[in-house]
Short mmCIF file of C-alpha atoms in Angstrom, two decimals:
data_model
loop_
_atom_site.label_atom_id
_atom_site.label_comp_id
_atom_site.label_asym_id
_atom_site.label_seq_id
_atom_site.Cartn_x
_atom_site.Cartn_y
_atom_site.Cartn_z
CA MET A 552 23.92 -1.60 17.39
CA LEU A 553 23.25 -0.08 13.78
CA ASN A 554 27.15 -1.18 12.72
CA GLN A 555 26.46 -4.61 13.97
CA ILE A 556 23.33 -5.05 10.86
CA PRO A 557 24.82 -7.47 8.14
CA SER A 558 23.86 -6.74 4.64
CA PRO A 559 21.83 -5.73 3.21
CA SER A 560 19.35 -5.42 6.11
CA VAL A 561 15.65 -3.73 5.74
CA ILE A 562 15.73 -1.76 8.30
CA VAL A 563 12.44 0.27 10.37
CA ASP A 564 12.84 2.54 12.31
CA LEU A 565 9.67 2.50 15.09
CA ASN A 566 9.64 5.71 16.16
CA ILE A 567 9.06 7.10 13.15
CA VAL A 568 6.00 4.17 12.90
CA ASP A 569 4.90 5.18 15.46
CA LYS A 570 4.24 9.14 14.83
CA ASN A 571 3.69 8.20 11.31
CA ILE A 572 0.48 5.99 12.64
CA GLN A 573 -1.12 8.40 14.96
CA ASN A 574 -0.95 11.14 12.35
CA MET A 575 -2.75 9.62 9.98
CA SER A 576 -5.52 8.19 12.92
CA GLU A 577 -5.85 11.93 14.33
CA ILE A 578 -5.90 12.99 9.86
CA ALA A 579 -8.94 10.17 10.16
CA LYS A 580 -10.23 10.87 12.91
CA LYS A 581 -10.83 14.99 12.49
CA ALA A 582 -12.40 14.26 9.39
CA GLY A 583 -14.62 12.00 10.54
CA ILE A 584 -13.78 9.34 8.04
CA LYS A 585 -13.43 5.28 8.74
CA HIS A 586 -9.90 3.64 8.60
CA ARG A 587 -9.28 0.70 7.26
CA PRO A 588 -5.47 0.47 6.37
CA HIS A 589 -4.15 -1.77 3.30
CA ILE A 590 -1.53 -4.32 4.86
CA LYS A 591 -0.09 -4.83 1.77
CA THR A 592 2.77 -2.31 2.64
CA HIS A 593 3.96 -4.14 5.44
CA LYS A 594 2.50 -7.58 5.13
CA SER A 595 3.46 -8.54 8.83
CA VAL A 596 1.50 -8.68 11.54
CA TYR A 597 3.29 -6.54 14.19
CA PHE A 598 2.21 -3.70 12.26
CA ALA A 599 -0.60 -4.59 11.23
CA ASN A 600 -1.54 -4.84 15.43
CA LYS A 601 0.40 -1.09 16.00
CA GLN A 602 -2.72 0.02 13.30
CA LYS A 603 -5.71 -1.60 14.92
CA GLN A 604 -4.58 -0.32 18.19
CA ALA A 605 -4.49 3.26 16.65
CA GLY A 606 -8.40 3.03 15.96
CA ALA A 607 -8.22 0.88 12.92
CA VAL A 608 -11.63 -0.36 11.69
CA GLY A 609 -10.13 -3.36 10.10
CA ILE A 610 -7.70 -4.23 7.17
CA THR A 611 -7.09 -4.38 4.21
CA CYS A 612 -5.55 -6.95 1.88
CA ALA A 613 -4.36 -7.37 -2.14
CA LYS A 614 -4.28 -11.16 -2.21
CA LEU A 615 -6.20 -13.78 0.08
CA GLY A 616 -3.05 -15.24 1.30
CA GLU A 617 -2.27 -12.14 2.57
CA ALA A 618 -5.99 -12.19 4.10
CA GLU A 619 -5.13 -15.68 5.95
CA VAL A 620 -2.74 -14.81 7.89
CA MET A 621 -3.50 -12.03 9.25
CA ALA A 622 -7.31 -13.96 9.69
CA GLU A 623 -5.09 -16.64 11.63
CA ALA A 624 -3.22 -13.85 13.49
CA GLY A 625 -6.65 -13.09 14.82
CA PHE A 626 -8.07 -9.83 12.96
CA ASP A 627 -11.58 -10.48 12.12
CA ASP A 628 -13.34 -7.81 9.52
CA ILE A 629 -10.75 -7.35 6.31
CA LEU A 630 -11.60 -6.31 2.85
CA VAL A 631 -9.91 -7.67 -0.09
CA ALA A 632 -9.37 -5.20 -2.91
CA PHE A 633 -9.05 -7.26 -5.16
CA PRO A 634 -11.53 -9.76 -8.20
CA ILE A 635 -12.09 -12.67 -6.37
CA ILE A 636 -11.64 -15.05 -9.64
CA GLY A 637 -11.72 -19.42 -9.68
CA GLU A 638 -12.44 -22.03 -8.18
CA GLU A 639 -10.06 -22.71 -5.77
CA LYS A 640 -9.79 -18.83 -5.09
CA LEU A 641 -13.52 -19.65 -4.05
CA GLU A 642 -13.09 -21.96 -2.02
CA ARG A 643 -10.55 -20.63 0.30
CA LEU A 644 -13.26 -17.48 0.22
CA TYR A 645 -15.22 -19.76 1.50
CA GLN A 646 -13.61 -21.10 3.75
CA LEU A 647 -12.23 -17.65 5.02
CA ALA A 648 -15.84 -16.11 5.02
CA GLN A 649 -17.17 -18.88 8.03
CA LYS A 650 -13.96 -17.50 10.19
CA ILE A 651 -14.71 -14.51 9.64
CA LYS A 652 -16.08 -11.18 8.10
CA VAL A 653 -14.04 -11.33 4.70
CA SER A 654 -15.90 -8.41 2.30
CA THR A 655 -13.88 -8.19 -1.57
CA CYS A 656 -14.49 -5.51 -4.52
CA ILE A 657 -16.27 -6.87 -7.70
CA ASP A 658 -16.19 -5.23 -11.10
CA SER A 659 -17.72 -7.88 -13.73
CA ILE A 660 -20.56 -10.22 -13.00
CA GLU A 661 -18.27 -13.36 -13.88
CA VAL A 662 -16.55 -11.88 -10.66
CA ALA A 663 -19.92 -11.40 -9.03
CA GLN A 664 -21.99 -14.29 -9.74
CA GLY A 665 -18.72 -16.39 -8.49
CA ILE A 666 -19.18 -14.42 -4.97
CA SER A 667 -22.28 -14.86 -5.16
CA GLU A 668 -22.53 -19.05 -5.86
CA VAL A 669 -19.91 -18.76 -2.32
CA GLY A 670 -22.51 -16.98 -0.48
CA LEU A 671 -25.15 -19.30 -1.50
CA LYS A 672 -22.98 -21.82 0.30
CA LEU A 673 -22.58 -20.15 3.04
CA GLY A 674 -25.65 -19.05 4.33
CA GLN A 675 -25.46 -15.27 4.03
CA PRO A 676 -24.66 -12.81 1.29
CA ILE A 677 -20.75 -12.01 0.70
CA PRO A 678 -20.61 -7.99 1.27
CA VAL A 679 -19.41 -6.39 -1.72
CA TYR A 680 -17.51 -2.74 -3.11
CA ILE A 681 -18.50 -2.23 -6.46
CA GLU A 682 -14.96 -0.87 -7.90
CA VAL A 683 -14.84 2.52 -9.55
CA GLU A 684 -12.53 3.51 -11.95
CA GLY A 685 -10.53 6.36 -10.57
CA GLY A 686 -8.76 7.57 -13.39
CA ASN A 687 -5.43 5.57 -13.00
CA LEU A 688 -7.18 2.98 -16.02
CA ARG A 689 -6.74 0.02 -13.52
CA CYS A 690 -9.73 -2.70 -12.73
CA GLY A 691 -13.01 -0.66 -12.05
CA ARG A 692 -16.73 0.35 -13.36
CA GLN A 693 -16.42 4.16 -15.19
CA PRO A 694 -18.24 6.14 -12.43
CA GLY A 695 -21.45 7.03 -13.37
CA GLU A 696 -24.29 5.13 -15.52
CA ASP A 697 -21.68 2.28 -15.76
CA THR A 698 -21.60 1.22 -12.56
CA VAL A 699 -24.89 1.89 -12.09
CA ASN A 700 -26.36 0.56 -14.71
CA PHE A 701 -23.01 -3.25 -13.14
CA ALA A 702 -24.85 -2.22 -9.54
CA GLN A 703 -28.50 -3.42 -11.51
CA GLN A 704 -27.34 -6.59 -12.88
CA VAL A 705 -25.45 -7.24 -9.65
CA LYS A 706 -28.55 -7.14 -6.79
CA ARG A 707 -30.70 -9.32 -8.73
CA LEU A 708 -27.85 -11.89 -7.71
CA GLN A 709 -28.76 -13.90 -4.21
CA GLY A 710 -25.55 -14.19 -2.58
CA VAL A 711 -24.42 -11.16 -2.30
CA GLU A 712 -24.61 -7.70 -0.73
CA ILE A 713 -23.55 -4.47 -1.36
CA ILE A 714 -22.49 -2.65 0.69
CA GLY A 715 -20.78 0.27 -1.23
CA ILE A 716 -18.22 1.21 -3.82
CA LEU A 717 -14.18 1.52 -4.25
CA THR A 718 -12.13 3.95 -6.27
CA TYR A 719 -7.98 4.20 -5.80
CA ALA A 720 -6.74 7.07 -7.82
CA GLY A 721 -2.88 6.61 -7.91
CA GLN A 722 -2.32 8.97 -10.71
CA ILE A 723 -1.95 11.18 -7.88
CA TYR A 724 1.31 10.07 -7.54
CA ASN A 725 2.08 11.56 -11.21
CA GLU A 726 1.49 15.28 -9.66
CA LYS A 727 4.34 16.95 -7.89
CA ASN A 728 2.93 20.62 -6.71
CA ILE A 729 0.19 21.07 -3.05
CA ASP A 730 -2.23 22.57 -4.66
CA ASP A 731 -2.86 19.77 -7.42
CA ILE A 732 -2.07 16.91 -5.61
CA ARG A 733 -5.26 18.69 -3.29
CA ARG A 734 -7.22 18.66 -6.35
CA VAL A 735 -6.55 15.04 -7.69
CA ALA A 736 -8.30 14.08 -4.03
CA LYS A 737 -11.14 15.93 -4.23
CA GLU A 738 -11.81 14.93 -7.83
CA GLU A 739 -11.43 10.98 -6.20
CA ALA A 740 -13.95 11.92 -3.71
CA ASP A 741 -16.62 14.09 -6.20
CA ASN A 742 -16.20 11.72 -9.06
CA LEU A 743 -17.93 8.96 -5.69
CA LYS A 744 -20.39 11.40 -4.91
CA ASN A 745 -21.54 11.66 -8.03
CA THR A 746 -21.71 7.80 -8.24
CA VAL A 747 -23.72 7.23 -4.91
CA GLU A 748 -26.29 10.08 -5.77
CA LEU A 749 -26.75 8.00 -9.53
CA LEU A 750 -26.93 4.76 -7.27
CA ARG A 751 -29.81 6.31 -4.40
CA GLU A 752 -31.51 7.56 -7.55
CA SER A 753 -31.91 3.56 -8.82
CA GLY A 754 -32.47 2.76 -5.52
CA ILE A 755 -29.10 0.93 -4.28
CA PHE A 756 -28.17 2.47 -1.48
CA VAL A 757 -24.63 2.03 0.31
CA ARG A 758 -23.00 2.74 2.52
CA GLU A 759 -19.46 3.04 3.16
CA ILE A 760 -17.45 5.38 0.30
CA SER A 761 -14.12 3.37 0.10
CA ALA A 762 -11.44 5.89 -1.40
CA GLY A 763 -7.81 7.12 0.02
CA SER A 764 -4.17 6.74 -0.55
CA SER A 765 -1.49 7.68 1.03
CA ILE A 766 -1.54 10.51 -0.04
CA SER A 767 -5.05 11.33 -0.83
CA SER A 768 -5.46 10.31 2.45
CA LYS A 769 -3.70 13.27 3.79
CA PHE A 770 -6.06 15.57 2.70
CA ALA A 771 -9.07 14.01 3.84
CA SER A 772 -10.62 17.54 5.06
CA GLU A 773 -11.50 17.21 0.43
CA LEU A 774 -12.89 14.28 0.61
CA LYS A 775 -16.11 14.97 1.35
CA GLY A 776 -19.14 12.30 1.40
CA VAL A 777 -15.68 9.25 1.58
CA THR A 778 -16.79 6.99 5.00
CA GLU A 779 -13.30 5.14 4.67
CA ILE A 780 -9.61 5.49 3.54
CA ARG A 781 -7.98 2.85 3.09
CA ALA A 782 -4.20 4.61 3.48
CA GLY A 783 -1.03 2.16 3.38
CA ASN A 784 1.93 3.14 2.19
CA TYR A 785 1.98 6.33 5.02
CA ILE A 786 2.75 3.97 7.78
CA PHE A 787 6.86 3.53 6.05
CA HIS A 788 6.69 6.57 3.18
CA ASP A 789 9.55 5.54 0.16
CA VAL A 790 11.38 7.82 -2.46
CA SER A 791 7.10 7.89 -4.33
CA GLN A 792 6.52 10.31 -1.80
CA LEU A 793 9.79 12.13 -0.82
CA SER A 794 9.82 14.04 -4.70
CA THR A 795 6.08 14.65 -4.43
CA GLY A 796 6.89 16.93 -1.63
CA MET A 797 4.04 14.31 0.53
CA ALA A 798 7.28 12.92 2.96
CA SER A 799 9.78 13.76 4.40
CA ILE A 800 13.47 11.97 4.35
CA ASP A 801 12.47 12.28 9.06
CA GLU A 802 9.08 10.64 7.58
CA CYS A 803 10.74 8.17 6.34
CA ALA A 804 10.41 4.48 8.17
CA LEU A 805 11.73 1.98 5.52
CA ARG A 806 15.09 2.07 4.73
CA VAL A 807 18.07 0.06 3.21
CA ILE A 808 21.54 -1.31 4.80
CA ALA A 809 24.39 -1.91 2.48
CA THR A 810 27.67 -2.05 1.96
CA VAL A 811 29.87 -0.45 -1.31
CA VAL A 812 31.84 -4.11 -2.15
CA SER A 813 33.99 -2.19 -4.91
CA THR A 814 35.41 1.57 -6.34
CA PRO A 815 36.19 -0.17 -10.27
CA SER A 816 37.05 3.84 -11.10
CA PRO A 817 36.62 7.13 -9.48
CA GLY A 818 32.72 8.60 -9.60
CA ARG A 819 31.77 4.65 -10.33
CA ALA A 820 30.55 2.16 -7.07
CA ILE A 821 28.84 -1.33 -6.49
CA ILE A 822 27.00 -1.90 -3.55
CA ASP A 823 25.49 -5.56 -2.17
CA ALA A 824 21.55 -4.12 -2.55
CA GLY A 825 19.97 -5.23 -6.13
CA SER A 826 16.81 -6.19 -6.76
CA LYS A 827 16.67 -8.89 -4.94
CA THR A 828 16.49 -6.07 -2.03
CA LEU A 829 16.02 -2.43 -3.73
CA THR A 830 13.19 -2.49 -6.09
CA THR A 831 12.97 -1.91 -10.62
CA ASP A 832 10.45 0.55 -9.60
CA THR A 833 10.92 3.68 -11.07
CA ALA A 834 9.88 6.94 -9.64
CA GLN A 835 8.41 9.86 -10.77
CA PHE A 836 10.42 13.18 -9.81
CA ARG A 837 14.00 11.20 -9.40
CA LYS A 838 15.75 9.47 -11.49
CA GLY A 839 17.67 6.10 -9.92
CA TYR A 840 16.53 3.16 -7.22
CA GLY A 841 16.18 4.87 -4.40
CA TYR A 842 17.86 7.90 -2.19
CA ILE A 843 21.08 7.06 -0.63
CA ILE A 844 20.73 9.04 2.73
CA GLU A 845 24.57 10.12 3.29
CA TYR A 846 24.44 10.64 -0.58
CA PRO A 847 21.93 11.76 -1.69
CA GLU A 848 23.67 13.63 -5.24
CA ILE A 849 24.47 9.82 -5.74
CA GLU A 850 22.27 8.18 -8.65
CA ILE A 851 21.91 4.49 -8.16
CA TYR A 852 21.33 3.99 -11.65
CA LYS A 853 21.28 0.26 -12.29
CA LEU A 854 20.61 -3.78 -10.72
CA ASN A 855 21.26 -6.95 -11.00
CA GLU A 856 19.73 -9.16 -8.67
CA GLU A 857 22.27 -8.74 -6.23
CA HIS A 858 25.00 -5.39 -7.04
CA GLY A 859 23.55 -2.20 -6.73
CA PHE A 860 25.47 -0.01 -9.06
CA LEU A 861 26.37 4.30 -8.11
CA ARG A 862 27.87 6.94 -9.85
CA PHE A 863 28.56 10.13 -8.18
CA ASP A 864 31.17 13.06 -9.14
CA PRO A 865 33.91 11.57 -8.29
CA SER A 866 35.24 14.17 -6.54
CA ILE A 867 33.11 12.15 -4.06
CA GLN A 868 35.21 9.39 -2.07
CA LEU A 869 33.56 5.97 -1.28
CA SER A 870 35.34 3.56 0.26
CA VAL A 871 35.14 -0.64 0.21
CA GLY A 872 33.51 -1.73 3.81
CA GLN A 873 31.51 2.00 3.52
CA ARG A 874 27.77 1.28 4.66
CA LEU A 875 24.74 3.59 2.71
CA THR A 876 21.49 3.55 4.17
CA ILE A 877 18.61 3.75 1.82
CA ILE A 878 15.00 4.37 0.94
CA PRO A 879 13.55 2.83 -1.39
CA ASN A 880 11.24 4.15 -3.81
CA HIS A 881 8.38 1.97 -2.92
CA ALA A 882 8.33 0.41 0.34
CA CYS A 883 5.25 -2.15 0.10
CA VAL A 884 7.98 -3.63 -2.43
CA VAL A 885 10.86 -4.20 -0.59
CA ALA A 886 8.41 -5.17 2.67
CA ASN A 887 7.59 -8.78 -0.49
CA LEU A 888 11.46 -9.07 -0.62
CA THR A 889 12.24 -9.55 3.05
CA ASP A 890 12.35 -11.66 5.72
CA GLU A 891 12.52 -9.67 8.16
CA TYR A 892 12.26 -6.31 9.02
CA ILE A 893 14.83 -5.16 12.04
CA GLY A 894 13.38 -2.77 14.43
CA VAL A 895 15.36 0.77 15.46
CA ARG A 896 14.79 2.96 17.55
CA GLY A 897 17.41 5.38 16.73
CA ASP A 898 20.95 3.61 16.88
CA GLN A 899 19.63 0.84 18.73
CA ILE A 900 18.30 -2.75 17.65
CA VAL A 901 15.12 -3.45 19.98
CA GLU A 902 13.18 -6.21 18.01
CA VAL A 903 13.62 -8.36 14.51
CA ILE A 904 9.56 -7.91 13.23
CA PRO A 905 8.25 -11.62 10.89
CA VAL A 906 6.94 -10.45 7.55
CA GLU A 907 4.22 -13.10 7.78
CA ALA A 908 2.87 -11.92 4.51
CA ARG A 909 5.90 -12.04 1.59
CA GLY A 910 5.21 -13.62 -0.48
CA LYS A 911 1.60 -14.80 -0.47
CA ASN A 912 0.55 -12.86 -3.60
CA LYS A 913 -2.42 -15.67 -4.35
#
């Protein structure tokens, strides 16, 4: 039973996970788009296998460490969606590429040259996506001519094969209005489509156009021209999606069970879940560090390492020993803070699920 779980613990409602995976699979299939889910959200072989069973064409990893864990578990088509640079990482890429089909992304000639050397050593080119900046001011070449000019440079390298372009329009999480979210999703696809046309005019043909966060992927019908989405957070959802209106409480699978350990004064309480359990990431449209299901009006206003600080109207009565259920602001960070998930169906504990890629951030 749930009341027997020691706190703080991270639980995952497997009934919700099953629905979330199935819903995204159906959205992608209906739009005729492949799904290569991003496993950095859960970092778990168990959940990656569930996504594969639902039709995923492969998986996306944030770092080589994650990819190594997943390859060891039998996944043989992995995109490492992060620049790989440095002798140690290039050697690990070489070792990985000897075992499975591995691709990666590039946005600089320095990274491209390193990947090319791996391909030459391997005796076959490494498939690469050129990352295009999607408006989030993160990695990526600028859409249009800048990407084309860069692609022409990369084309001269023998150890790489340009198979596609890739983007991430993370700014979509700043939009609260559904129409604006839909607009950003369309802009994400349009930027890629226009760049692909320029690439083809210059003689460079790409077969993969990769986009789609967990939010924009829900509007897959707007992603005209996109061949592949890389949704990750959708499997759990969190306050970041809850606060945009793109997920409901009933769609939030990952939750933290915490206990009230002190009630020092009216309107204040301390729980046993701090920054080592929850995340210090904030959500765009909600104050605090999580959503307490039993008391949505209570704010988790501060986190120490082991303490969560609550404030609320003094008319609310919390007692020491009381259990609270929290949807975190960002589920992906919580996954990297726990060794295991407690898998539940309803009020029943059904299995303990290891987080094998926890801490594999190199």
